[in-house]
Amino acid sequence: CHTDNFKEWAHTLHAGEEILLSGTVYTSRDAAHKRIFAAIAAGEPLPYPIEGAFIYYAGPTPAKGGAVGSCGPTTSSRMDVYAPKLYGMGLAATIGKGGRSREVYDAIVRNRGVYLCAIGGAGALAAQCITSCEVIAYEDLGCESVKRLTVRGFPLIVAADCAGQNLFDAGRAAYRKEA
């Protein structure tokens, strides 16, 4: 799957599927989200266009031979307060780890987005899929600065699809049936 033609393939994804993502992804974590929302409130330019963007909740460590050092996902629920508005502005996808709030899942469905999970604890593996990394905003935040990444063959799992299915609710339901 390529980030450039997301609208063509987003509706074909189903929760639980594994994909390999290539294209442009932006990193933004807690501190960057606060600044992005301050910019939105002030009517100021944003560090990247939200429409069609893929946000990876990660803070890559400095490079040691590749484009980045370790680049594993952070817990997505920490950005749940921001995600519904961003999906409403045209955000295509978020990438992180862990479950999301009902408000985020509803925003994904309403706005035809997706939530993708990266493998927690495998930051070195993720780094091998990053071919370039450029700080584009909030450099003073260090590893939490906003970066534009180019990824190739980045392994992800569709955790929530635009049809309303998500792995976390499905997993809990399956567990209740077995118990």
CSV table of C-alpha atoms in Angstrom, one decimal:
chain,number,residue,atom,x,y,z
A,1,CYS,CA,0.0,0.0,0.0
A,2,HIS,CA,1.3,3.5,-0.8
A,3,THR,CA,0.4,6.6,1.0
A,4,ASP,CA,-0.1,8.6,-2.2
A,5,ASN,CA,-3.2,6.7,-3.3
A,6,PHE,CA,-4.8,6.0,0.1
A,7,LYS,CA,-8.3,6.9,-1.1
A,8,GLU,CA,-8.1,4.1,-3.7
A,9,TRP,CA,-7.3,1.3,-1.2
A,10,ALA,CA,-8.5,2.5,2.3
A,11,HIS,CA,-12.0,0.9,1.8
A,12,THR,CA,-10.5,-2.4,0.9
A,13,LEU,CA,-8.7,-2.8,4.3
A,14,HIS,CA,-10.1,-5.0,7.0
A,15,ALA,CA,-9.2,-5.1,10.7
A,16,GLY,CA,-6.6,-7.8,11.2
A,17,GLU,CA,-5.0,-7.6,7.8
A,18,GLU,CA,-1.2,-7.2,7.5
A,19,ILE,CA,0.1,-4.6,5.1
A,20,LEU,CA,3.4,-3.2,3.9
A,21,LEU,CA,3.2,0.6,3.7
A,22,SER,CA,5.4,2.8,1.5
A,23,GLY,CA,5.4,6.6,1.1
A,24,THR,CA,5.4,9.6,3.3
A,25,VAL,CA,4.6,9.5,7.0
A,26,TYR,CA,4.9,12.3,9.6
A,27,THR,CA,5.9,11.7,13.2
A,28,SER,CA,3.9,13.6,15.9
A,29,ARG,CA,3.6,12.8,19.6
A,30,ASP,CA,2.1,14.5,22.6
A,31,ALA,CA,4.1,17.7,22.6
A,32,ALA,CA,3.9,18.2,18.8
A,33,HIS,CA,0.1,17.6,18.9
A,34,LYS,CA,-0.2,20.4,21.5
A,35,ARG,CA,1.6,22.8,19.3
A,36,ILE,CA,-0.3,21.7,16.2
A,37,PHE,CA,-3.6,22.3,18.0
A,38,ALA,CA,-2.3,25.7,19.1
A,39,ALA,CA,-1.5,26.5,15.5
A,40,ILE,CA,-5.0,25.4,14.4
A,41,ALA,CA,-6.6,27.6,17.1
A,42,ALA,CA,-4.5,30.6,16.0
A,43,GLY,CA,-5.1,30.0,12.3
A,44,GLU,CA,-1.4,29.5,11.7
A,45,PRO,CA,0.2,27.2,9.1
A,46,LEU,CA,0.6,23.6,10.1
A,47,PRO,CA,3.9,21.7,9.8
A,48,TYR,CA,2.4,19.3,7.2
A,49,PRO,CA,-0.9,19.1,5.4
A,50,ILE,CA,-3.4,17.1,7.5
A,51,GLU,CA,-5.5,16.2,4.5
A,52,GLY,CA,-4.4,12.7,3.4
A,53,ALA,CA,-1.6,12.5,6.0
A,54,PHE,CA,-0.3,9.5,7.8
A,55,ILE,CA,0.8,10.3,11.4
A,56,TYR,CA,3.1,7.9,13.1
A,57,TYR,CA,3.1,8.2,16.9
A,58,ALA,CA,6.9,7.8,17.3
A,59,GLY,CA,10.0,9.7,18.3
A,60,PRO,CA,12.9,8.3,16.3
A,61,THR,CA,16.2,8.2,18.0
A,62,PRO,CA,19.3,9.6,16.2
A,63,ALA,CA,20.7,7.7,13.3
A,64,LYS,CA,23.5,5.2,13.7
A,65,GLY,CA,24.2,4.4,10.1
A,66,GLY,CA,20.7,4.4,8.7
A,67,ALA,CA,18.1,7.2,8.3
A,68,VAL,CA,17.1,6.9,12.0
A,69,GLY,CA,18.0,4.9,15.0
A,70,SER,CA,15.2,3.0,16.8
A,71,CYS,CA,11.7,4.1,15.7
A,72,GLY,CA,9.0,2.1,17.6
A,73,PRO,CA,5.5,3.2,18.1
A,74,THR,CA,4.2,5.0,21.3
A,75,THR,CA,0.9,4.4,22.9
A,76,SER,CA,-1.8,5.8,20.6
A,77,SER,CA,-4.4,6.5,23.3
A,78,ARG,CA,-2.3,9.5,24.5
A,79,MET,CA,-3.3,11.3,21.3
A,80,ASP,CA,-7.0,10.3,21.5
A,81,VAL,CA,-8.0,13.8,22.6
A,82,TYR,CA,-6.6,15.2,19.2
A,83,ALA,CA,-7.4,12.4,16.8
A,84,PRO,CA,-11.1,12.9,16.1
A,85,LYS,CA,-10.6,16.5,15.0
A,86,LEU,CA,-7.6,15.5,12.8
A,87,TYR,CA,-9.6,12.7,11.1
A,88,GLY,CA,-12.3,15.3,10.6
A,89,MET,CA,-9.7,17.5,8.8
A,90,GLY,CA,-9.0,14.7,6.4
A,91,LEU,CA,-6.3,12.7,8.2
A,92,ALA,CA,-5.9,9.4,6.4
A,93,ALA,CA,-4.4,7.2,9.1
A,94,THR,CA,-2.7,7.1,12.4
A,95,ILE,CA,0.0,4.5,13.3
A,96,GLY,CA,0.8,3.5,16.8
A,97,LYS,CA,0.1,0.8,19.3
A,98,GLY,CA,-2.7,-0.1,21.6
A,99,GLY,CA,-6.5,0.5,21.6
A,100,ARG,CA,-8.2,3.8,21.0
A,101,SER,CA,-11.3,5.5,22.5
A,102,ARG,CA,-14.8,5.1,21.1
A,103,GLU,CA,-14.6,8.7,19.8
A,104,VAL,CA,-11.5,7.9,17.7
A,105,TYR,CA,-13.1,4.7,16.3
A,106,ASP,CA,-16.2,6.7,15.4
A,107,ALA,CA,-14.1,9.4,13.8
A,108,ILE,CA,-12.3,6.8,11.7
A,109,VAL,CA,-15.6,5.4,10.4
A,110,ARG,CA,-17.2,8.9,9.9
A,111,ASN,CA,-14.1,10.1,7.9
A,112,ARG,CA,-13.2,6.9,6.1
A,113,GLY,CA,-9.8,6.6,7.7
A,114,VAL,CA,-7.8,3.8,9.3
A,115,TYR,CA,-5.8,3.0,12.4
A,116,LEU,CA,-2.7,0.9,11.8
A,117,CYS,CA,-0.6,-0.8,14.5
A,118,ALA,CA,3.1,-1.1,14.4
A,119,ILE,CA,4.9,-3.8,16.4
A,120,GLY,CA,5.7,-2.6,19.8
A,121,GLY,CA,9.3,-3.4,21.0
A,122,ALA,CA,10.5,-3.7,17.4
A,123,GLY,CA,11.9,-0.2,16.9
A,124,ALA,CA,15.0,-1.5,15.2
A,125,LEU,CA,12.9,-3.4,12.7
A,126,ALA,CA,10.8,-0.3,11.9
A,127,ALA,CA,14.0,1.7,11.4
A,128,GLN,CA,15.1,-0.6,8.7
A,129,CYS,CA,12.0,0.4,6.7
A,130,ILE,CA,12.7,4.2,6.9
A,131,THR,CA,14.8,5.4,4.0
A,132,SER,CA,14.8,9.1,4.9
A,133,CYS,CA,14.1,11.3,7.9
A,134,GLU,CA,13.9,15.1,8.0
A,135,VAL,CA,13.0,17.4,10.9
A,136,ILE,CA,10.3,19.7,9.6
A,137,ALA,CA,9.0,21.4,12.8
A,138,TYR,CA,9.5,22.0,16.5
A,139,GLU,CA,13.2,21.0,16.4
A,140,ASP,CA,13.5,22.1,20.1
A,141,LEU,CA,11.4,19.0,21.0
A,142,GLY,CA,14.3,16.7,20.2
A,143,CYS,CA,13.1,13.2,19.4
A,144,GLU,CA,9.5,14.5,19.6
A,145,SER,CA,10.0,17.0,16.9
A,146,VAL,CA,7.9,16.6,13.8
A,147,LYS,CA,9.7,14.6,11.1
A,148,ARG,CA,8.9,13.6,7.6
A,149,LEU,CA,9.7,10.0,7.0
A,150,THR,CA,9.9,8.1,3.8
A,151,VAL,CA,9.0,4.5,4.5
A,152,ARG,CA,9.3,1.4,2.3
A,153,GLY,CA,7.7,-1.9,3.1
A,154,PHE,CA,6.8,-0.8,6.7
A,155,PRO,CA,5.0,-3.8,8.3
A,156,LEU,CA,1.7,-2.8,9.9
A,157,ILE,CA,-1.5,-4.4,11.0
A,158,VAL,CA,-4.9,-2.8,10.3
A,159,ALA,CA,-6.3,-2.3,13.8
A,160,ALA,CA,-9.4,-0.3,12.9
A,161,ASP,CA,-11.0,0.0,9.4
A,162,CYS,CA,-13.4,2.5,8.0
A,163,ALA,CA,-16.2,-0.1,8.1
A,164,GLY,CA,-16.2,0.1,11.9
A,165,GLN,CA,-14.3,-3.1,12.8
A,166,ASN,CA,-11.4,-3.0,15.2
A,167,LEU,CA,-9.1,-5.7,16.6
A,168,PHE,CA,-9.4,-4.6,20.2
A,169,ASP,CA,-13.2,-4.9,20.4
A,170,ALA,CA,-13.1,-8.1,18.4
A,171,GLY,CA,-10.5,-9.6,20.7
A,172,ARG,CA,-12.4,-8.7,23.9
A,173,ALA,CA,-15.6,-10.2,22.4
A,174,ALA,CA,-13.8,-13.4,21.5
A,175,TYR,CA,-12.3,-13.6,25.0
A,176,ARG,CA,-15.8,-13.2,26.6
A,177,LYS,CA,-17.1,-16.1,24.4
A,178,GLU,CA,-14.3,-18.4,25.5
A,179,ALA,CA,-14.5,-17.5,29.2
